[in-house]
XYZ file of C-alpha atoms in Angstrom:
463
model
C -6.748 -34.707 -28.817
C -6.250 -31.274 -27.962
C -2.841 -30.496 -26.006
C -2.967 -29.893 -22.414
C -2.869 -26.574 -21.324
C 0.683 -25.050 -20.377
C 1.157 -24.313 -16.712
C 2.285 -20.784 -15.461
C 5.953 -20.939 -13.545
C 5.527 -17.980 -10.745
C 2.079 -16.995 -12.054
C -0.345 -14.691 -10.272
C -1.871 -16.711 -6.897
C -5.252 -16.430 -5.802
C -6.267 -13.541 -3.869
C -6.860 -15.687 -0.519
C -3.409 -17.226 -0.900
C -1.586 -13.709 -1.607
C -3.304 -12.557 1.183
C -2.303 -15.210 3.514
C 1.464 -15.190 1.892
C 1.568 -11.409 2.752
C 0.737 -11.514 5.931
C 2.838 -14.362 7.140
C 5.986 -12.526 5.100
C 5.301 -9.437 6.781
C 5.641 -10.743 10.225
C 8.646 -12.685 9.393
C 10.171 -9.686 7.732
C 9.740 -7.955 11.159
C 11.076 -10.905 12.866
C 13.762 -11.111 10.270
C 15.211 -7.589 11.464
C 15.176 -8.261 14.876
C 16.802 -11.492 14.244
C 19.521 -9.692 12.711
C 20.049 -7.315 15.256
C 20.058 -10.268 17.464
C 22.795 -11.833 15.320
C 24.940 -8.516 15.295
C 24.565 -8.192 19.146
C 25.682 -11.552 19.568
C 28.948 -11.010 17.216
C 29.489 -7.978 19.430
C 29.253 -9.656 22.792
C 31.742 -12.428 21.661
C 34.165 -10.284 20.279
C 34.449 -7.520 22.899
C 35.546 -7.553 26.608
C 32.039 -8.870 27.580
C 32.737 -12.019 26.079
C 33.325 -13.233 29.451
C 30.136 -12.386 30.764
C 28.525 -13.746 27.491
C 29.896 -17.044 27.758
C 28.996 -17.386 31.486
C 25.556 -16.385 30.549
C 25.357 -19.095 27.808
C 26.573 -21.681 29.911
C 24.765 -21.063 33.229
C 22.339 -23.849 33.791
C 18.971 -24.626 35.581
C 15.750 -26.721 35.618
C 14.893 -30.353 36.822
C 18.031 -32.880 36.874
C 15.378 -35.968 37.425
C 13.451 -34.959 34.210
C 16.341 -34.604 32.212
C 15.887 -30.657 31.692
C 19.078 -29.509 33.902
C 20.426 -27.130 30.401
C 22.305 -24.326 29.741
C 20.652 -21.085 28.595
C 22.019 -21.766 25.319
C 20.536 -25.466 25.310
C 17.096 -23.926 26.240
C 17.257 -21.821 23.363
C 18.109 -24.575 21.105
C 15.935 -27.311 22.779
C 12.815 -24.878 23.649
C 12.784 -21.868 22.062
C 13.383 -23.586 18.548
C 10.435 -25.838 19.040
C 8.495 -23.039 19.415
C 9.914 -22.031 15.670
C 9.025 -25.764 14.370
C 5.879 -25.897 15.404
C 5.032 -22.619 13.123
C 7.054 -24.827 10.722
C 4.753 -27.655 10.945
C 1.615 -25.522 10.493
C 2.828 -23.779 7.678
C 3.724 -27.042 6.093
C -0.118 -28.590 6.564
C -1.444 -25.693 5.336
C 0.718 -25.659 2.107
C -0.341 -29.319 1.749
C -3.902 -28.275 2.324
C -4.898 -25.512 0.940
C -1.510 -23.989 -0.391
C 0.791 -24.640 -2.996
C 1.539 -28.283 -2.445
C -2.194 -29.379 -2.250
C -1.693 -29.951 -6.318
C 0.779 -32.144 -7.412
C 1.336 -31.009 -10.506
C 1.870 -27.042 -8.876
C 3.966 -28.584 -6.141
C 6.324 -30.286 -8.367
C 8.254 -27.084 -9.407
C 8.798 -25.571 -5.970
C 9.386 -29.056 -4.462
C 12.025 -30.379 -6.971
C 13.521 -26.645 -6.644
C 14.087 -27.333 -2.797
C 15.179 -31.118 -3.090
C 17.701 -29.560 -5.167
C 18.555 -26.538 -3.268
C 19.078 -29.515 -0.491
C 21.015 -31.785 -2.497
C 23.380 -29.846 -4.394
C 24.958 -28.121 -1.123
C 25.337 -31.393 0.674
C 27.201 -32.380 -2.645
C 29.074 -29.538 -2.665
C 30.566 -29.956 0.897
C 31.119 -33.677 0.667
C 33.014 -32.954 -2.411
C 35.098 -30.196 -1.010
C 35.769 -32.331 2.330
C 36.537 -35.543 0.657
C 39.265 -33.490 -1.575
C 40.643 -31.720 1.482
C 40.647 -34.837 4.060
C 37.963 -33.184 6.161
C 34.765 -34.525 8.413
C 32.137 -35.229 6.253
C 29.761 -35.093 9.471
C 28.611 -31.568 8.785
C 27.339 -32.597 5.079
C 23.639 -31.143 6.403
C 24.768 -27.910 7.589
C 24.235 -25.614 4.317
C 21.181 -27.384 3.059
C 18.906 -24.973 4.960
C 16.937 -21.650 4.292
C 16.550 -19.221 6.800
C 12.945 -17.209 5.454
C 12.924 -14.734 8.059
C 16.850 -13.460 7.445
C 16.369 -13.608 3.570
C 13.662 -11.444 4.392
C 15.390 -9.139 6.680
C 17.948 -8.803 3.940
C 15.057 -7.897 1.326
C 13.998 -5.107 4.083
C 17.469 -3.455 4.536
C 18.336 -3.235 0.641
C 15.027 -2.419 0.004
C 13.484 -4.420 -2.741
C 10.211 -5.576 -2.983
C 9.592 -8.771 -4.419
C 6.495 -9.681 -6.592
C 3.702 -11.888 -4.894
C 4.793 -14.498 -6.785
C 8.463 -14.806 -6.300
C 7.735 -13.765 -2.392
C 5.265 -17.194 -2.403
C 8.228 -19.213 -4.291
C 10.411 -18.168 -1.687
C 8.212 -19.121 1.189
C 7.342 -22.684 -0.475
C 11.050 -23.260 -0.792
C 11.489 -22.622 3.277
C 8.667 -24.713 4.169
C 10.099 -27.758 2.198
C 13.584 -26.843 3.337
C 12.270 -26.722 6.788
C 10.502 -30.434 6.522
C 13.849 -31.675 4.910
C 15.725 -30.034 8.148
C 12.932 -31.692 10.285
C 13.504 -35.307 8.808
C 17.519 -34.624 8.708
C 17.631 -33.730 12.474
C 15.221 -36.804 13.315
C 17.009 -39.403 11.151
C 20.723 -38.522 11.163
C 21.059 -36.880 14.804
C 19.209 -39.178 16.790
C 21.838 -41.294 18.887
C 20.506 -43.082 21.960
C 16.863 -43.500 22.008
C 15.059 -43.848 24.928
C 12.071 -45.953 24.426
C 9.698 -45.274 27.671
C 9.783 -42.085 27.460
C 9.446 -41.956 23.312
C 6.461 -44.061 23.615
C 4.747 -41.707 26.248
C 5.503 -38.364 23.926
C 3.523 -40.570 21.103
C 0.538 -41.120 23.586
C 0.755 -37.477 24.345
C 0.741 -36.723 20.804
C -2.429 -38.905 20.174
C -4.278 -36.932 23.248
C -3.362 -33.677 21.361
C -4.976 -34.818 18.112
C -7.660 -36.552 20.103
C -8.726 -33.385 21.936
C -8.412 -31.188 18.766
C -10.579 -33.553 16.783
C -13.153 -33.140 18.885
C -12.942 -29.721 19.089
C -11.611 -28.835 22.550
C -10.484 -25.478 22.775
C -8.494 -23.388 25.498
C -4.650 -22.789 25.846
C -5.052 -23.758 29.282
C -5.521 -27.460 27.948
C -2.927 -27.327 25.329
C -0.048 -25.494 26.578
C 0.763 -27.599 29.522
C 0.049 -30.776 27.499
C 2.507 -29.733 25.209
C 5.289 -29.013 27.477
C 4.933 -32.609 28.629
C 5.000 -33.644 25.123
C 8.362 -31.590 24.543
C 10.006 -32.759 27.874
C 9.363 -36.682 26.974
C 10.413 -35.816 23.298
C 13.623 -34.383 24.772
C 14.183 -37.227 27.365
C 13.755 -39.950 24.513
C 16.919 -38.780 22.762
C 15.066 -37.379 19.885
C 15.675 -33.494 19.178
C 12.744 -31.997 21.156
C 12.097 -29.652 17.869
C 10.378 -32.613 16.547
C 7.629 -32.447 18.867
C 6.844 -29.130 17.565
C 6.668 -29.978 14.107
C 4.466 -32.803 14.675
C 1.682 -30.770 16.944
C 1.980 -28.113 14.232
C 0.842 -30.831 11.560
C -1.854 -32.206 13.703
C -3.825 -28.808 13.451
C -6.790 -28.209 11.355
C -6.588 -26.091 8.126
C -9.585 -26.425 6.802
C -12.724 -24.015 7.941
C -15.730 -25.452 9.101
C -19.296 -24.107 9.051
C -19.595 -20.996 11.256
C -15.398 -20.346 11.368
C -13.947 -17.349 9.931
C -10.440 -18.966 10.417
C -9.235 -22.384 10.826
C -7.774 -23.378 13.935
C -4.302 -23.727 12.371
C -5.021 -20.512 11.142
C -5.995 -18.470 14.245
C -2.955 -20.429 16.462
C -0.769 -19.355 13.792
C -1.392 -15.881 14.236
C -0.918 -16.079 17.410
C 2.130 -17.963 18.093
C 3.879 -16.769 14.725
C 5.115 -13.325 16.182
C 6.291 -15.102 19.561
C 8.280 -17.385 17.252
C 9.604 -14.789 15.046
C 10.198 -11.775 17.205
C 11.261 -13.711 20.410
C 12.306 -17.589 20.192
C 14.584 -17.358 17.312
C 16.202 -14.284 17.708
C 17.332 -15.292 21.228
C 18.088 -18.654 19.689
C 20.457 -16.291 17.592
C 21.803 -14.601 20.616
C 23.137 -17.267 22.053
C 24.296 -19.260 18.924
C 25.852 -16.607 16.682
C 28.341 -15.503 19.415
C 31.427 -16.702 17.447
C 34.881 -15.147 18.062
C 35.732 -13.604 14.520
C 39.279 -12.629 14.191
C 41.271 -12.249 11.116
C 42.903 -15.679 11.646
C 39.740 -17.349 12.290
C 38.049 -15.718 9.363
C 40.894 -16.945 7.036
C 40.483 -20.573 8.689
C 37.104 -20.553 7.185
C 38.572 -20.156 3.839
C 41.385 -22.987 4.447
C 39.588 -25.395 6.398
C 37.752 -27.882 4.306
C 34.518 -28.274 6.721
C 34.485 -24.801 6.770
C 35.040 -23.936 3.486
C 32.438 -26.828 2.192
C 29.788 -24.887 4.027
C 30.286 -21.499 2.555
C 30.694 -22.852 -1.216
C 27.727 -25.166 0.171
C 25.603 -22.314 0.782
C 26.694 -19.810 -1.813
C 27.156 -21.839 -4.628
C 25.176 -24.999 -3.933
C 22.066 -23.586 -2.907
C 21.990 -21.203 -6.185
C 22.858 -24.006 -8.365
C 20.414 -26.426 -6.570
C 17.296 -24.355 -6.651
C 17.962 -22.464 -10.070
C 18.972 -25.849 -11.740
C 16.070 -27.887 -10.009
C 13.663 -24.810 -11.111
C 14.720 -24.816 -14.533
C 14.525 -28.600 -14.924
C 11.204 -28.896 -13.385
C 9.763 -26.170 -15.704
C 11.514 -28.112 -18.611
C 10.136 -31.632 -18.415
C 6.585 -30.365 -17.137
C 6.483 -27.785 -19.775
C 5.920 -24.793 -17.718
C 6.142 -21.340 -18.895
C 7.978 -18.551 -17.066
C 5.582 -15.975 -16.176
C 6.001 -13.373 -18.929
C 6.278 -10.180 -16.512
C 9.493 -12.170 -14.742
C 13.010 -13.764 -16.542
C 15.161 -16.577 -15.295
C 17.507 -14.187 -13.727
C 14.700 -13.296 -11.325
C 14.709 -16.996 -10.328
C 18.675 -17.060 -10.024
C 18.591 -14.029 -7.642
C 15.700 -15.900 -5.522
C 17.945 -18.889 -5.721
C 21.023 -17.157 -4.521
C 18.790 -15.427 -1.413
C 18.267 -19.275 -0.530
C 21.623 -19.679 0.391
C 21.239 -17.515 3.500
C 20.714 -20.263 6.111
C 21.333 -18.872 9.075
C 18.823 -20.780 12.203
C 18.709 -24.005 11.004
C 21.915 -24.126 9.672
C 23.293 -22.503 13.286
C 21.244 -25.680 15.015
C 22.455 -28.771 12.383
C 25.967 -27.067 13.066
C 25.934 -27.861 16.782
C 24.488 -30.810 16.429
C 26.554 -32.420 13.626
C 29.998 -31.743 15.944
C 28.800 -32.476 19.771
C 32.252 -33.851 20.680
C 34.266 -31.149 18.870
C 33.243 -27.477 20.174
C 35.920 -26.130 18.625
C 35.057 -27.360 15.036
C 31.420 -26.614 15.826
C 32.091 -22.882 16.439
C 34.341 -22.441 13.428
C 31.120 -24.054 11.434
C 29.008 -21.401 12.710
C 31.327 -18.640 11.990
C 31.382 -20.349 8.461
C 27.281 -20.330 8.256
C 27.584 -16.423 9.104
C 30.196 -15.937 6.406
C 28.131 -18.048 3.910
C 25.240 -16.209 4.510
C 26.697 -12.827 4.185
C 28.426 -13.957 1.172
C 24.895 -15.535 -0.183
C 22.916 -12.024 0.636
C 25.743 -9.852 -1.149
C 25.343 -11.725 -4.194
C 21.476 -11.711 -3.566
C 21.357 -8.219 -3.050
C 23.286 -6.956 -6.390
C 21.238 -9.558 -8.478
C 17.955 -8.064 -6.747
C 19.213 -4.384 -7.358
C 19.395 -4.969 -11.008
C 15.948 -5.815 -11.477
C 14.450 -3.433 -8.602
C 12.773 -0.940 -10.972
C 10.665 -3.889 -12.645
C 9.630 -5.509 -9.001
C 8.595 -1.783 -7.927
C 6.238 -1.867 -11.069
C 4.989 -4.961 -10.937
C 4.136 -4.738 -7.211
C 2.299 -1.371 -7.821
C 0.411 -3.370 -10.372
C -0.890 -6.057 -7.865
C -1.415 -3.467 -5.043
C -3.621 -0.987 -7.363
C -7.388 -0.527 -5.958
C -8.511 2.373 -7.891
C -12.023 1.544 -6.887
C -10.948 1.303 -3.370
C -13.074 -1.782 -2.535
C -10.051 -3.293 -0.888
C -9.284 -5.971 -3.627
C -6.796 -5.300 -6.054
C -7.762 -4.442 -9.475
C -5.774 -7.118 -10.959
C -8.122 -9.909 -9.680
C -11.332 -7.914 -10.802
C -10.889 -7.747 -14.213
C -13.262 -10.248 -15.586
C -15.756 -8.710 -13.017
C -18.767 -6.967 -14.528
C -19.534 -5.083 -11.446
C -15.723 -4.118 -11.159
C -16.205 -2.646 -14.637
C -19.396 -0.730 -13.578
C -17.851 1.029 -10.849
C -14.355 2.027 -12.907
C -16.498 3.409 -15.339
C -18.542 5.349 -13.111
C -15.411 6.413 -11.215
C -13.719 7.749 -14.846
C -16.918 9.636 -15.812
C -16.617 11.435 -12.406
C -12.902 11.950 -13.647
C -13.981 13.303 -16.795
C -16.632 15.493 -15.482
C -14.377 17.279 -12.955
C -12.080 18.009 -15.632
C -14.604 19.347 -17.765
C -15.702 21.595 -15.182
C -12.115 22.624 -14.326
C -11.720 23.251 -18.223
C -14.854 25.525 -18.250
C -13.909 27.733 -14.936
C -10.236 28.518 -16.572
C -12.055 29.211 -19.834
C -14.195 31.321 -17.953
C -11.382 33.293 -16.411
C -9.290 33.619 -19.424
C -12.236 35.606 -21.557
C -11.236 38.832 -20.501
C -14.788 39.046 -18.858
C -14.254 40.761 -15.555
C -17.713 41.000 -14.335
C -19.922 43.469 -13.795
C -18.278 47.164 -12.636
């Protein structure tokens, strides 16, 4: 019996998958730069004479009290705007399960194992540091998440272009991370459940699914319904962002006859810029503003809770993602792409240690009764993410020339038909077009050579 074919780890994607990943990450990169600007603005506001004004804006409350929606501006950003982010995360997860890397269990094993290890090891690092120092273990989930937008912002800043396979691996890691974060928030940070609003929110979700399944279209139907579902979920005691994930998972990701794109793809195309360019940066503006005096920074490295977050992000994420990838490849007998090295996986693993948005959210949820510690945890998230970004930047720069060459090969389109040449190597039509192009170039070279020879012959033409 013939041995089964060995699977390639970080091999070439299909053209549709590569196109989707490229488009999605382009939006996330722009959003990540905006997110970076928002985080810097928050730190400036919190550490200058404007801090009083900044605090007043964060704590200003508005909304109907009867509906449990009289919230501060910071809470509206956390519970409201982040729901848009998790809605997009739900769509991404559904698409990955239906048409992406996670649809094939064998292909999904590698990124899923890497992502799960990349969540488990940071949590274990936090628990080990906390237990050794006698600190609170409530923040174990803070260093488990990867912020894809912030990671891509780092790539944009340092000028490194990852090959498509590494970018897709990073995106898949982030999608599985988001799923893990959703489960953690829903299971571990739901304290008091109010049954009636929860049942009504599930009824709203059922109506949302039924309308979508029946082909009803129009934002005037779904936006008000989504707001009602969100409000009911918020009133139930379950974190309101779970409603966004649930609605995202309900969208259809398959293409029916007569459709160019699935409903999920159409909606994601519209909502992703709103999430990456507005919702998440505004959340960061109100969540990342923590005092960073020299004493506060020193405390981050001495208090067990904050030190556990920093080490969880910088060490735990890197060891977890890299170790999970190596073990999964070893036991599934997957061969690493010959154009890449395990050092590239290590660089992406360290990049996964940038845990900004969701880590800040979980930091708020983990210490609701201790606002001082919650602020210190936020500072630890910022410092840990910065350290992870610096380590990743160094590792990625070491291979930047290799990445640039691979990206050029992936993007080359000599026949200018809009499809990268690497995807047409088995097409007879492609080889015919390339032969014609090469013949035309050769004829042009011959013509130029003949003209040059005629000019050097000493023939000055007629007197």
